[in-house]
Every structure is written in C-alpha cells, then in structure tokens.
XYZ file of C-alpha atoms in Angstrom:
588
model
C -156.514 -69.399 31.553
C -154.864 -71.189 28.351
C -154.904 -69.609 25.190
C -156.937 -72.222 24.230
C -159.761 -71.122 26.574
C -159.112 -67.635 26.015
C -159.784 -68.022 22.180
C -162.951 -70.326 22.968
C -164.173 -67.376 25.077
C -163.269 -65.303 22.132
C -165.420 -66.722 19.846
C -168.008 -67.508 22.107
C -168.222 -63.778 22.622
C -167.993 -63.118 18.738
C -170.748 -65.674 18.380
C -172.420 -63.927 21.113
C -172.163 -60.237 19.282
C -173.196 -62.121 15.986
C -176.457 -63.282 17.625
C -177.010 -59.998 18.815
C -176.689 -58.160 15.782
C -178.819 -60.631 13.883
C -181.495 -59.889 16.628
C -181.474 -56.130 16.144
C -181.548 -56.712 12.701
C -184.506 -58.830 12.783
C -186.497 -56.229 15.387
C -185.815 -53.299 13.000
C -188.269 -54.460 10.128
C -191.775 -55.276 10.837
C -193.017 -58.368 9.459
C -194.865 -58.427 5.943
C -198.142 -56.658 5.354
C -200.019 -59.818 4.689
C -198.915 -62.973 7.214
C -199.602 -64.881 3.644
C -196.079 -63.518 2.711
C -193.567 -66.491 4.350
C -191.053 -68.434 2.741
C -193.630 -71.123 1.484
C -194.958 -68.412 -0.863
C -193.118 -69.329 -3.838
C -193.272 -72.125 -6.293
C -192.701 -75.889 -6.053
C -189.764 -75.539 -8.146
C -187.329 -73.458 -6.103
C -187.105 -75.782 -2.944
C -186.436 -78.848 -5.363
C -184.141 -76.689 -6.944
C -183.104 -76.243 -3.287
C -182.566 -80.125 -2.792
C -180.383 -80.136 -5.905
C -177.630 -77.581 -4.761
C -177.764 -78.860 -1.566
C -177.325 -82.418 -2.777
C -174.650 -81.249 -5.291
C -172.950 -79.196 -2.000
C -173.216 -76.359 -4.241
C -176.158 -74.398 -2.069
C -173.527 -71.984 -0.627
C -172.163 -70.833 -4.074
C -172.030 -67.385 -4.268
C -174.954 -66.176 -6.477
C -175.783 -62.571 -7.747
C -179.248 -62.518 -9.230
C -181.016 -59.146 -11.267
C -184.900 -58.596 -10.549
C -185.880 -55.976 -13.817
C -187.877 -55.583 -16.202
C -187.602 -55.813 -20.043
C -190.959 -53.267 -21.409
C -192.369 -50.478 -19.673
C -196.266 -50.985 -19.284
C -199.302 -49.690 -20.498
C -197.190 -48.692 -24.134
C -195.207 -46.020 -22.274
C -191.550 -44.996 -21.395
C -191.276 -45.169 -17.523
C -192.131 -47.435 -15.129
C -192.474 -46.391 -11.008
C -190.394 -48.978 -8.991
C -193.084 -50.377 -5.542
C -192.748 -53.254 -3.406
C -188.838 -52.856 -2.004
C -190.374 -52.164 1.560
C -192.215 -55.443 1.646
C -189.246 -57.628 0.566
C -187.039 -56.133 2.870
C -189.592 -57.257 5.386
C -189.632 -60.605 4.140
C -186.079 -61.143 4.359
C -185.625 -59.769 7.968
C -188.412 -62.715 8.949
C -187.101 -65.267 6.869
C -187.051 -68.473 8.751
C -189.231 -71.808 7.960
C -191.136 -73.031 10.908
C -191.484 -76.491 12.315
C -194.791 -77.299 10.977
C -193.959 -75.893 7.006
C -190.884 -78.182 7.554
C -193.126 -81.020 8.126
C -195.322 -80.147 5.411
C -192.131 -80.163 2.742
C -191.534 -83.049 4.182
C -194.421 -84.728 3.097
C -194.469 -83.203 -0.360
C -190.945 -83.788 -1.225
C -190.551 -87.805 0.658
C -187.397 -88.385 -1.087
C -185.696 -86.142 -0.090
C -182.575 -86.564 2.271
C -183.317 -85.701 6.024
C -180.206 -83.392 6.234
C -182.284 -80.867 3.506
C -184.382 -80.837 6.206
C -181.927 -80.017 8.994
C -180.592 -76.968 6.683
C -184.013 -75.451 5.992
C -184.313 -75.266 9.676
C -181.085 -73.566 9.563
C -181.664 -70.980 6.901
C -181.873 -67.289 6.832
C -181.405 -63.999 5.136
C -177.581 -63.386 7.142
C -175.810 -63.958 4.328
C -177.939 -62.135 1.424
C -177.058 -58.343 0.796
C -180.048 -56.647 -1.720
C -178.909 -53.347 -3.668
C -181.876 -51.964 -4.857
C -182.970 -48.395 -6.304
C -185.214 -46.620 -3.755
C -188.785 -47.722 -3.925
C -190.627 -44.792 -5.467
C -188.183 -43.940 -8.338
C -188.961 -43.827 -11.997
C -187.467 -46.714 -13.478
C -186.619 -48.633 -17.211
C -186.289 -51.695 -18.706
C -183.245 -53.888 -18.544
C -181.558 -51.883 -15.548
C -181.754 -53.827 -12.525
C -184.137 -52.902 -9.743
C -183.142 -54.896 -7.192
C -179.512 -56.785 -6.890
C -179.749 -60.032 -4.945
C -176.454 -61.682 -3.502
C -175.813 -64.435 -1.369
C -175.672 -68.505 -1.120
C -177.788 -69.846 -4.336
C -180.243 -71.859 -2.580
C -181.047 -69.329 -0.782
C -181.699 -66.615 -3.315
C -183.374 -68.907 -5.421
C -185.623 -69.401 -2.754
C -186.733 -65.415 -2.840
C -187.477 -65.084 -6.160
C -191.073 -65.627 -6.393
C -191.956 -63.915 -3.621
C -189.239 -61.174 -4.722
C -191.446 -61.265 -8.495
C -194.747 -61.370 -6.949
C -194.112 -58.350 -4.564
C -192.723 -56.292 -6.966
C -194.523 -57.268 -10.095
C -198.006 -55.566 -9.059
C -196.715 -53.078 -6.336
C -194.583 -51.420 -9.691
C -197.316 -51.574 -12.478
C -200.162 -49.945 -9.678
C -198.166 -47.606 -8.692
C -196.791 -46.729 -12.342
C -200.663 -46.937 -13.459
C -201.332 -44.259 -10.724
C -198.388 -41.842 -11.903
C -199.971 -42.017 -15.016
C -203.345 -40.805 -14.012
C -201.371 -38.435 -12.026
C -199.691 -36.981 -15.071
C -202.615 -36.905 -17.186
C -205.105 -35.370 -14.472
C -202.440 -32.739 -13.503
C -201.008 -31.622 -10.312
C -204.003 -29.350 -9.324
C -206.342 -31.970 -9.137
C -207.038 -33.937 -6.129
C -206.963 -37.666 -7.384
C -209.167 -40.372 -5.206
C -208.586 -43.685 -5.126
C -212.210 -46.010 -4.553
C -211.265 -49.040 -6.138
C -211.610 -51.652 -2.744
C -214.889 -52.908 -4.294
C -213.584 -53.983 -7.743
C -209.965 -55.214 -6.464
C -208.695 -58.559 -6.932
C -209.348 -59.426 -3.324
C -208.322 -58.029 0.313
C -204.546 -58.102 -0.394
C -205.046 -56.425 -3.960
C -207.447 -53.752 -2.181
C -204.434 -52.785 0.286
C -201.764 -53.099 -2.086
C -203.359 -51.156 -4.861
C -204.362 -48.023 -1.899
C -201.009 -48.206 -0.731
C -198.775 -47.908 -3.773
C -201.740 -45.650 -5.822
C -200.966 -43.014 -2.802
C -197.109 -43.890 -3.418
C -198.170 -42.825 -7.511
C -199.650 -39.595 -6.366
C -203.297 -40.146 -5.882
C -203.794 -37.935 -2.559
C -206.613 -39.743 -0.756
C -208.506 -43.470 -0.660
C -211.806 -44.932 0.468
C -210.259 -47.655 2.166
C -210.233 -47.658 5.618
C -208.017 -50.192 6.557
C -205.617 -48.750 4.187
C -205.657 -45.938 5.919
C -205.081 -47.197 9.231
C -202.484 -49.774 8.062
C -200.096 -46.464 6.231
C -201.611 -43.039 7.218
C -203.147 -42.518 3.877
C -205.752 -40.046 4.077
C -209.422 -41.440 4.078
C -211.971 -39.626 1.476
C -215.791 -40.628 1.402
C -219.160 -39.116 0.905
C -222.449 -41.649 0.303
C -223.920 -44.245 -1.728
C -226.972 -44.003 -4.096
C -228.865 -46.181 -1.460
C -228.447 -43.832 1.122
C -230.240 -41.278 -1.299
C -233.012 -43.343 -2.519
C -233.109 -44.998 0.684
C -235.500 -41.870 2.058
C -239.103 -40.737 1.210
C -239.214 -37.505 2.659
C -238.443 -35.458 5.484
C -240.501 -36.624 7.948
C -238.421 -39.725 8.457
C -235.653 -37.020 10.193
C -236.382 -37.558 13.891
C -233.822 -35.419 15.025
C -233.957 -31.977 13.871
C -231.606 -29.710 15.793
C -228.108 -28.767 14.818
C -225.487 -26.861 16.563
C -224.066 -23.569 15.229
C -220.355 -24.342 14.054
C -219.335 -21.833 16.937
C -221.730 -23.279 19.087
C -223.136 -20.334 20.279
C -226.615 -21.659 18.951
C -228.812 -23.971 18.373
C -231.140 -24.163 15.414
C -234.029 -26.419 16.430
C -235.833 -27.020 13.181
C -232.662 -27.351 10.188
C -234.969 -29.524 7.846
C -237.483 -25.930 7.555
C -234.316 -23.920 7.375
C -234.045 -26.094 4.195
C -236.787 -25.549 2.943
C -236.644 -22.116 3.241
C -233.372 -21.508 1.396
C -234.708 -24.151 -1.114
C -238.025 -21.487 -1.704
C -235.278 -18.854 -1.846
C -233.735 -20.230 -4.916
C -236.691 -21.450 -6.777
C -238.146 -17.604 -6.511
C -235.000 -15.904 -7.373
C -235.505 -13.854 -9.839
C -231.904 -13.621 -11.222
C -231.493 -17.395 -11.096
C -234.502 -16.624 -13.757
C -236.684 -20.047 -11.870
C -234.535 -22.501 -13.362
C -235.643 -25.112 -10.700
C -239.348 -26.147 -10.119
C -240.094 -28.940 -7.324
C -237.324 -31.182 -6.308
C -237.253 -34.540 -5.166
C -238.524 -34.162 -1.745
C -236.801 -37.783 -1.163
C -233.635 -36.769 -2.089
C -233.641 -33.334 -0.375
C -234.523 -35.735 2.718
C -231.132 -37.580 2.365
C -228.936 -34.880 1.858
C -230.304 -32.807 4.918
C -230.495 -36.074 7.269
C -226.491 -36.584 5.422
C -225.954 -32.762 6.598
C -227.084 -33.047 9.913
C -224.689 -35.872 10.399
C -221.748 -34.498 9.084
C -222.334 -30.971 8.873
C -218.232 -30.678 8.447
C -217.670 -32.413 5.841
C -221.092 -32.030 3.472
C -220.191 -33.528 -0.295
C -223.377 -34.616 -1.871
C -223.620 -37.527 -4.110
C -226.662 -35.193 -6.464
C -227.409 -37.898 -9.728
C -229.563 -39.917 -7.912
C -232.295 -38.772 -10.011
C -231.937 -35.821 -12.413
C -228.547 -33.588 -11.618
C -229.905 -30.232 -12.901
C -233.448 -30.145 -11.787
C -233.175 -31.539 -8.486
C -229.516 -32.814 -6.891
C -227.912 -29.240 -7.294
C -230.787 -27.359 -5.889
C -231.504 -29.474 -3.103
C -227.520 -29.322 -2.647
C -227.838 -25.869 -2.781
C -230.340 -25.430 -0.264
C -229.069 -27.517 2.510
C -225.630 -26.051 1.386
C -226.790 -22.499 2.469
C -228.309 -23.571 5.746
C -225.359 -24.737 6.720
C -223.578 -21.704 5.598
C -226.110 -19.802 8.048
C -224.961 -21.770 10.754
C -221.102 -21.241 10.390
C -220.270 -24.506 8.456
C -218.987 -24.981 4.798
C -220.091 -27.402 2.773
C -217.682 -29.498 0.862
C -219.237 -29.861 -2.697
C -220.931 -32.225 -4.730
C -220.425 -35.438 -6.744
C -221.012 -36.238 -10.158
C -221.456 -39.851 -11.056
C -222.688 -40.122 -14.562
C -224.019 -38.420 -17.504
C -221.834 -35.578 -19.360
C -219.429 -34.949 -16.966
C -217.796 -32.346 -18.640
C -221.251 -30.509 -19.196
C -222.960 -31.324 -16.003
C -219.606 -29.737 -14.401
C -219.757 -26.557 -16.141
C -223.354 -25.660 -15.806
C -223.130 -26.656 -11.979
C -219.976 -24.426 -11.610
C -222.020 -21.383 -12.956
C -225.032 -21.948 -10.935
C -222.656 -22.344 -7.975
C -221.177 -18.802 -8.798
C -224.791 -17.696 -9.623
C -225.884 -18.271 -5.879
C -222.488 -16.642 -4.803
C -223.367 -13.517 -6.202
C -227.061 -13.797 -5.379
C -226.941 -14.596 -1.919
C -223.378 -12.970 -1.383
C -221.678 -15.471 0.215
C -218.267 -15.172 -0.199
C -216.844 -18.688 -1.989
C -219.795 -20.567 -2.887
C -218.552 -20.808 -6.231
C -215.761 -22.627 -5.564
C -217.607 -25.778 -4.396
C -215.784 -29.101 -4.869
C -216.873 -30.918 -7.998
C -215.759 -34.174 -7.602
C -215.911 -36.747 -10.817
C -216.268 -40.954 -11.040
C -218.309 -43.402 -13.137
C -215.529 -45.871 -14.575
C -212.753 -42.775 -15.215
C -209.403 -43.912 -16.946
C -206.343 -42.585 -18.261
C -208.393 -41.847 -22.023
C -211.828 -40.433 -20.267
C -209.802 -37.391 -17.975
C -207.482 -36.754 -21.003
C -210.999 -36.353 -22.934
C -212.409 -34.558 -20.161
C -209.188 -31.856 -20.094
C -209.949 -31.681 -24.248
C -213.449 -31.095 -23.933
C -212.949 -28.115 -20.830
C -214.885 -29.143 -17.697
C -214.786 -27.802 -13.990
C -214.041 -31.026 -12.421
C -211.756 -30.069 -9.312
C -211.211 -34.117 -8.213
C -211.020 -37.288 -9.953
C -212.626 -40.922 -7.797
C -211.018 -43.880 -9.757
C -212.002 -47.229 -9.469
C -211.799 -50.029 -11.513
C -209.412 -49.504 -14.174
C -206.760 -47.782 -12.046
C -206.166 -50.960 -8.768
C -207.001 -53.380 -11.501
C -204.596 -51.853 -14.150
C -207.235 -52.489 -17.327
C -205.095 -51.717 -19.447
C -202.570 -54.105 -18.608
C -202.437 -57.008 -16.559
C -198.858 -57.484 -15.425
C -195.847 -56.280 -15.672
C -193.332 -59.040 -16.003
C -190.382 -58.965 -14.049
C -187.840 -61.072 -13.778
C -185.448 -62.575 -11.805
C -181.603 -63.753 -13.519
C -178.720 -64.995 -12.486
C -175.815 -62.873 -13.882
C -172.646 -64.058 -11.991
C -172.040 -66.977 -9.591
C -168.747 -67.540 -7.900
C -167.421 -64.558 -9.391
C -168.465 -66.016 -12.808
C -170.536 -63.630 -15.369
C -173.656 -65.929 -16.070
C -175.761 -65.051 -19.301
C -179.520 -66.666 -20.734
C -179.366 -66.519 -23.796
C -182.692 -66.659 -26.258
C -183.734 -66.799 -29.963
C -185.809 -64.111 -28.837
C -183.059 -60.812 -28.455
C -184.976 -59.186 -25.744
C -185.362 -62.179 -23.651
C -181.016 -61.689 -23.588
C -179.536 -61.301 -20.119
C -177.317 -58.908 -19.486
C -174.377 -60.968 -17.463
C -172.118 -59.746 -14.489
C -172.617 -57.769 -11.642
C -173.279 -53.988 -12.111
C -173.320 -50.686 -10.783
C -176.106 -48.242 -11.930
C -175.713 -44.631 -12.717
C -178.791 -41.972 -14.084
C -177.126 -39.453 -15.891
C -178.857 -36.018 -15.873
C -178.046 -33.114 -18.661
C -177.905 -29.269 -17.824
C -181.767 -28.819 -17.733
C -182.113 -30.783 -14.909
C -183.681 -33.515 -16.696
C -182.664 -37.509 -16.503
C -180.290 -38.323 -19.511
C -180.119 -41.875 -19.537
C -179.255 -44.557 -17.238
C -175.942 -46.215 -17.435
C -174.717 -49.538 -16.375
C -170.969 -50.725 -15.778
C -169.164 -53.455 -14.317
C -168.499 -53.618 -10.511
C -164.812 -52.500 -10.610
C -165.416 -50.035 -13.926
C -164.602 -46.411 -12.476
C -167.897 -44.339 -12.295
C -169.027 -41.859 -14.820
C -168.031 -38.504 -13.743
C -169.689 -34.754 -13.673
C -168.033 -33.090 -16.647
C -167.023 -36.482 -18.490
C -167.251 -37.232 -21.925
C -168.786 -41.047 -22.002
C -169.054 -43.264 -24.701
C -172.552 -45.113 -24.429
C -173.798 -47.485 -26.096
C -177.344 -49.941 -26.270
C -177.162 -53.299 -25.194
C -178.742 -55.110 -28.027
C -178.906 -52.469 -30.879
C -174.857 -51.679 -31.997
C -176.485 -48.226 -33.833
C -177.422 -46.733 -31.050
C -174.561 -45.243 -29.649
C -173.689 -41.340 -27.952
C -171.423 -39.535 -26.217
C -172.678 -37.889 -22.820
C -171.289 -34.941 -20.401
C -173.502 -35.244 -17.756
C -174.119 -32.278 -15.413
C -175.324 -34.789 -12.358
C -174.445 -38.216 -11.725
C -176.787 -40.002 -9.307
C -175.808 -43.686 -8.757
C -179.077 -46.089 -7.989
C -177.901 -49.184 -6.458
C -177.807 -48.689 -2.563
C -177.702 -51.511 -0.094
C -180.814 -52.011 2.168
C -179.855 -55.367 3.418
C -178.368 -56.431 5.728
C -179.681 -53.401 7.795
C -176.314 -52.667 9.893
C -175.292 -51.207 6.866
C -177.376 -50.584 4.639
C -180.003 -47.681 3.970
C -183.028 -46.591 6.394
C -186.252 -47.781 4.362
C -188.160 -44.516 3.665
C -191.727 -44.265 4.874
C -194.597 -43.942 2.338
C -194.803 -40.588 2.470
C -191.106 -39.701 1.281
C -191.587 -42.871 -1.374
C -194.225 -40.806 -2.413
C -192.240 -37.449 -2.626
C -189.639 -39.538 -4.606
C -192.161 -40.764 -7.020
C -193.114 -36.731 -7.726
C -189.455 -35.463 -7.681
C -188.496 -38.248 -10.330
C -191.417 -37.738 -12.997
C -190.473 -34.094 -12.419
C -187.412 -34.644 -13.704
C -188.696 -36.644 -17.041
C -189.145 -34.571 -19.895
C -192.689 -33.928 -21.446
C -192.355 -36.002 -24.334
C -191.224 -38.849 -22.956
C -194.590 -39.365 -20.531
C -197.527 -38.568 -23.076
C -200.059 -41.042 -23.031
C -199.992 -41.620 -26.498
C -196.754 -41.725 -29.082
C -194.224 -41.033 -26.090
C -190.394 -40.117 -26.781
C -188.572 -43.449 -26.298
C -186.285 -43.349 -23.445
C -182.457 -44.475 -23.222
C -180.738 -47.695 -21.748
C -176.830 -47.574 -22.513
C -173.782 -49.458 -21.384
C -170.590 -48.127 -20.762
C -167.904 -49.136 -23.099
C -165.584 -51.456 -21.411
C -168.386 -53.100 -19.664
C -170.127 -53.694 -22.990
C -167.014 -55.354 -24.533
C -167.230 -58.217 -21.426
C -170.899 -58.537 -21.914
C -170.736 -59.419 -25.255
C -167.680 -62.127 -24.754
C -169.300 -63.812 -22.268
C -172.142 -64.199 -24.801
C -169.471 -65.875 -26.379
C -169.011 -68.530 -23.982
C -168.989 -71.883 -25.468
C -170.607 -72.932 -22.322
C -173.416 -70.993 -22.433
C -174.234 -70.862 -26.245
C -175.816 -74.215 -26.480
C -178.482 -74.719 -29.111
C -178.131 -70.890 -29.894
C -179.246 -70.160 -33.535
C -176.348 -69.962 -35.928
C -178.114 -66.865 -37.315
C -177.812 -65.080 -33.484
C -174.373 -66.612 -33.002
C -172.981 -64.405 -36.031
C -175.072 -61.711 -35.250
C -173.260 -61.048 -31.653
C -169.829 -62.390 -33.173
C -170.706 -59.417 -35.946
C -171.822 -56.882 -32.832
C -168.323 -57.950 -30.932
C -166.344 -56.717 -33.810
C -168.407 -53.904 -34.804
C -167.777 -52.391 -31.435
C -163.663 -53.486 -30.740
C -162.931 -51.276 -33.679
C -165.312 -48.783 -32.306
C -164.088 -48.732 -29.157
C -160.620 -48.336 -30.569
C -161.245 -45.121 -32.643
C-alpha cells in the first residue's frame, strides 16, 4: 500500500474516531426540557448577523463571549446561578433541520445559498463553555458562563443562552430567599402551577424553586419530569362541595395494621366529635360544627387515611374546621393511622396558628395520645418574602410555608438581566464601552477565583487574566474594583476555590450534577455567606475585585482608539485619570 493510501486510511480512520466521539457526545445529554428550545429560538438578528460573518469569511473567528450579570435582584447581594443544565443540553442537540432551513430561507431571500449549505453544516464541536456550577451563589460582573468558539456560531446561542438563564437564576435566587427568611426548619412548598406564566414557566419555576431550597411542589409533572417530591391536600370545593354525611356511600376503613375492619368510620366521627364538645377540660369551646364540612374531611380521610392534612377555613377555623379536624383526626388515631395536620388559608395566620397549636396540645393531654400536639400547621394565602418575615416577628406556630404567586412569578422583580459580551476575539481583548459606567465591559478572557477568609466564609471573588498565575492559600493580594479606583484591599485567603470549569465539550469537561446535588450546592454556598450580607432589607454589600496586573490591561484596552468612538470626553479622562491613579499604585 503507498504512503499515500496509508495516510488516506489514516485520516479516514481519524475522521472515523472524530464521528464517533461526536456521537457519544451527543448521546450523553438528553435533549432540552421543552422541544420549544432549538436553534430557531433566538432573535432575527443573530442569523443576519450570521450572514454577515459568513459573507465577510469572518464566521470562524475565534470568539470568547461572557454571559453575567451587572445587579443582584430583588435589592439584595447574591444571586443563585440556574439554567447551565439546559444549555448544555441545547448545545449537545444543536443542529438546524431541513425544514427550519427552508423556513430561513424564506425569511432571509437574499441571502447567498452557500449560508444555507453552512447552517446545514453547523454544530456545537467547536464551542467549549466554562461555566460556574449551576446551583452556586453568584455576583454581578463575574462571568457565569464563558462561551468560546467560531463567532457565528456563538452569536447564534446567545438568546437562548439569556433566556435559559435569565429566569432559571432569578426563580431560583427568589426561592433561596424565601428559604433564608423562612429558616431551615421549615418545610417550604411550592403551589405556584396555577398563577405561572404558562406550562414552561410552571416547570421551570418547580424545578429551580426545589434547586433554591423549597423541599416539595404541587406539580405533578414536575415531579415526574426531576424527582421533586409531590405535596397536596384539597381544594375549598372539595369542602363545600358536600352537605352532609349521608352522601358517604362507603363507610368501612381498614385498621392501619389491618387486623380490622371498622364498618361504620363516619359514627366513629361523630363520636370522638361528641367527645370533644363535652370535655370538660377543653371547657366546651366548640358547639355544632358544620356537618358539611365534617362530611368532606371524613369522606377526604377515608380516602387517604395516610396522608390526612385538612384544608379547615372553609367556613369558620375555630368553631368548626379544627374540631371537625380533630374528630376525624382521632378516629383515625384509633385505627393505627396518623393524621398529617391541617391548613390554614386565610385570616390571622399568626393567631389562628397559635390558638390551634394549643388546642392541638389540649387534646394531647386530654385524650393522651402521645404527639397530637405536634400536628402539621401548614400556611398559604398570597405568602412572600415581607408576610413570613412578619409572621417570624409576630411569633406563630406555622411548621410549613405553600407559596404561590409571588415566589414562580418573582413579584418583586421581573427579570434579571443578563447579558451576553464579547470580550476577546482572535486573541484580541474586546471592550463595550457606555456613557452609562455600569453598562462597561470588562474585556479579555478570565479565570475566576472565590476567595474565602479563616471563618469559612466567601471573601470576595476575584478575576484575572488567562495566563495571570492564580491567587494562592496564604498570599497577600492586591485587589481592586473594576469601576470604583477607592475601593481597593489586600487579601490572605485561607481557601481558594476557582469557578470556571469546562462542561463542554463533554470528553473533557465536567459531569453535569443532578438536581439534587445542584440543590445541596445552592445550601452549602448561602451557608457560607455571612448574615449581613443576605438580610432582606439594608444587606452588607458584597465584593467584586480584580487582580492587579489584570486590572492594568483592562483599563488600556479601554484605551483603545478603536473602541472609544463617540465616548464622552468627560469618561475618556475619567479612565485616563483611573489608569494613572492605579500605575503609581501598583508601583508602591
């Protein structure tokens, strides 16, 4: 065979290998959550943008993009980084199909067939993403998520990059938040399917509100779709839905052990129900219930006798949901079961908590059954962040919290407003400049450090250059803002943890954690956040330095002549002013 042959076989069989491993990298990741999520989610403007570097023959530059943020929602100091799983998805199915071809093709007529014949062509091969593991706390201006690889091809995953991210982050940071308020030994429910902004925002919002620490959600597809576990009791409707108890057909209900049957539960009911209202330590707080709702909850019982939580301000809480409660509560406690608890819905939450708490350690000690008092009081009715931290103020007995509304559709804010930059291209620092400072890129590609002190706590985070050594353990580091040339410190840090790791392409790159250990993440990282810095109200701002040397190339490219364009005269002295300033620093 000629060495001619022998070298086509070669490469046939490197070609061969190549396939092979682009295969197996495509069959590790799943494909998106939602089939919606395909390259034609994104906007008109990056396939003309497309056309353009293809047409220039510049769509294989080299291209590093930044996806961050620049302000933590919701007026606080943190931010909880979602959404990494879902792009890494995206990228590992990236290919257009024949028939979204055809329909660019009839948007964009103009354009050359050849941009045609190379969108058929395209895929994620070339693009590496360094991101910080999806779960971690996170702050503005450091990078999330580094994107490299051919331009036209990067640009192309930017909106779908911004809108998987944008939303996944601020739900999930919104849910850490209720975490942190509520405390850890509350059980947090999420039941906010009804008031989401549609199927996909019902999914997301259960998915990344279990990633912020809420333990359980209504949602049933949610749960089947990521294992999170599925919470539920009933609806007013099913209360009011019953006039009394002759509507229960069936009447009979197996011991727990089964070593009995009791034939008539709604009269054992009623029985324990005449037990309380003649007690004479209870003092006859209760007269007649509703008969209606005492209907419900045994019918509810007999259904579920595992898993009894009764839904008891259907009509009046005191007088007639916790007695009838009560009663079916200790019928079931005859025959083996425990019932769950109760839920409170409206009214004084705080109050109605507190008196139903005592009345549930009343019957304890009446009836002497061990642990009636600790019934489940579960709380909902529109809660936020403000209502549970009024709640805690006011002293209540709520053990659980159901949120709704203002926790999947983040009230309080309505975005969070990532972005996506180019910051080098060809090797090239890029910068976008902007009258308005915080709108500033910060050029180059970076590594990412978070710097923690002796207490265990995060310091600050740190960014350098590529090829700057890293911060080390014991290290005396010059930092410094990025915009502000006061704020400056030296740092020894105790622990260095850098936050940049590659999850694409997947041969090298790190194993995407499952939900469960994003989860754990998100707990272990506001652990390690001081106090002060994650109050609701008035928090301790939070540090974003650079290292020195990087610093001094950030602000020269600034510089550029290139790149200042119509920059204000007033902004071009401030950063020539900020460039000295910090050369003579730098050389004390």
């Amino acid at each position: 065979m000629s060495m001619e042959s022998l070298g086509a076989v070669a490469n046939s069989n490197g070609q061969t290998r190549e396939a092979e491993e682009k295969s197996r990298r495509l069959l590790k990741h799943p494909k998106p959550t939602n089939p919606m999520v395909s390259p034609l989610l994104t906007d008109l403007y990056q396939f003309t943008m497309a056309y353009a570097y293809w047409k220039a023959g510049k769509h294989q530059d080299r291209a590093v993009f930044d996806l961050y943020f620049r302000k933590n929602p919701f007026g606080g100091e943190y931010t909880v980084f979602g959404g990494l799983e879902e792009c890494i998805c995206l990228i590992a199915n990236f290919r257009l199909k024949e028939d979204e071809i055809s329909f660019l093709h009839s948007i964009m007529p103009t354009c050359e067939d050849g941009f045609f014949d190379y969108l058929r062509a395209i895929d994620c091969s070339d693009v590496e993403v360094y991101s910080i593991s999806e779960g971690s706390t996170v702050f503005p201006k450091v990078p999330l998520m580094r994107v490299e690889g051919p331009v036209a091809v990067v640009q192309l995953l930017e909106t779908p990059f911004l809108n998987l991210v944008n939303y996944a982050s601020l739900v999930t940071t919104n849910a850490a938040r209720h975490r942190f308020v509520a405390g850890k030994a509350k059980s947090l429910l999420e039941f906010g399917l009804r008031r989401a902004q549609g199927p996909d925002g019902g999914i997301s919002a259960s998915r990344y509100c279990y990633m912020g620490g809420f333990d359980a959600t209504s949602n049933v597809a949610a749960g089947r779709l990521f294992g999170i576990p599925l919470c539920g009791t009933h609806s007013h409707a099913f209360v009011s839905s019953f006039m009394g108890v002759d509507e229960i057909l069936d009447k009979t209900l197996c011991s727990c052990d089964g070593s009995s049957i009791c034939k008539d539960f709604v009269s054992l009911v009623q029985s324990w129900l005449s037990k309380i209202q003649g007690s004479e330590s209870l003092h006859g707080a209760f007269g007649e219930t509703n008969q209606s709702e005492l209907a419900a909850f045994t019918s509810y019982a007999l259904a579920m006798p595992n898993n009894f939580l009764a839904l008891v301000d259907t009509y009046d809480v005191m007088k007639s949901g916790i007695p009838n409660f009560c009663a079916v509560a200790l019928a079931l406690n005859q025959l083996g079961y425990k019932a769950a608890g109760i839920r409170l819905d409206s009214g004084d939450l705080a109050y109605l908590s507190t008196v139903a708490r005592k009345f549930f350690h009343a019957i304890e000690k009446e009836f002497g059954i061990l642990g009636f008092g600790n019934m489940i009081i579960t709380a909902s009715n529109d809660l936020n962040e403000e209502t549970i931290d009024a709640l805690n103020k006011q002293g209540h007995e709520v053990d659980a919290f159901g949120i709704g509304t203002h926790l999947v559709t983040c009230y309080a804010q309505a975005a969070l407003g990532c972005v996506f930059k180019l910051v080098e291209i060809n090797g090239q620092p890029r910068i976008k400049l902007s009258e308005d400072v915080s709108k500033v890129s910060i050029p180059c590609k970076k590594r990412c450090y978070r710097l923690y002190g002796k207490e265990g706590y995060a310091l600050l985070d740190l960014m350098t250059g590529e090829n700057e050594p890293p911060p080390k353990v014991g290290e005396r580091i010059l930092c410094r803002h990025p915009f502000n040339e006061s704020k400056r410190a030296y740092v020894v840090p105790q622990r260095v943890e850098e936050l940049l790791k590659c999850f694409w392409p997947g041969n090298k790159g790190e194993e995407l954690p499952t939900l469960q250990t994003s989860r754990h993440q998100c707990m272990k990282h506001l652990d390690q956040m001081r106090r002060d810095h994650m109050r609701r109200l008035n928090p301790t701002p939070t540090r974003l330095v650079l290292v020195r040397n990087y610093t001094t190339s950030y602000i020269s490219c600034g510089l550029t002549k290139h790149q200042l364009g119509n920059w204000s005269k007033t902004h071009h002295i401030k950063l020539c002013f900020e460039l000295l300033f910090f050369s003579l620093l730098t050389c004390l």
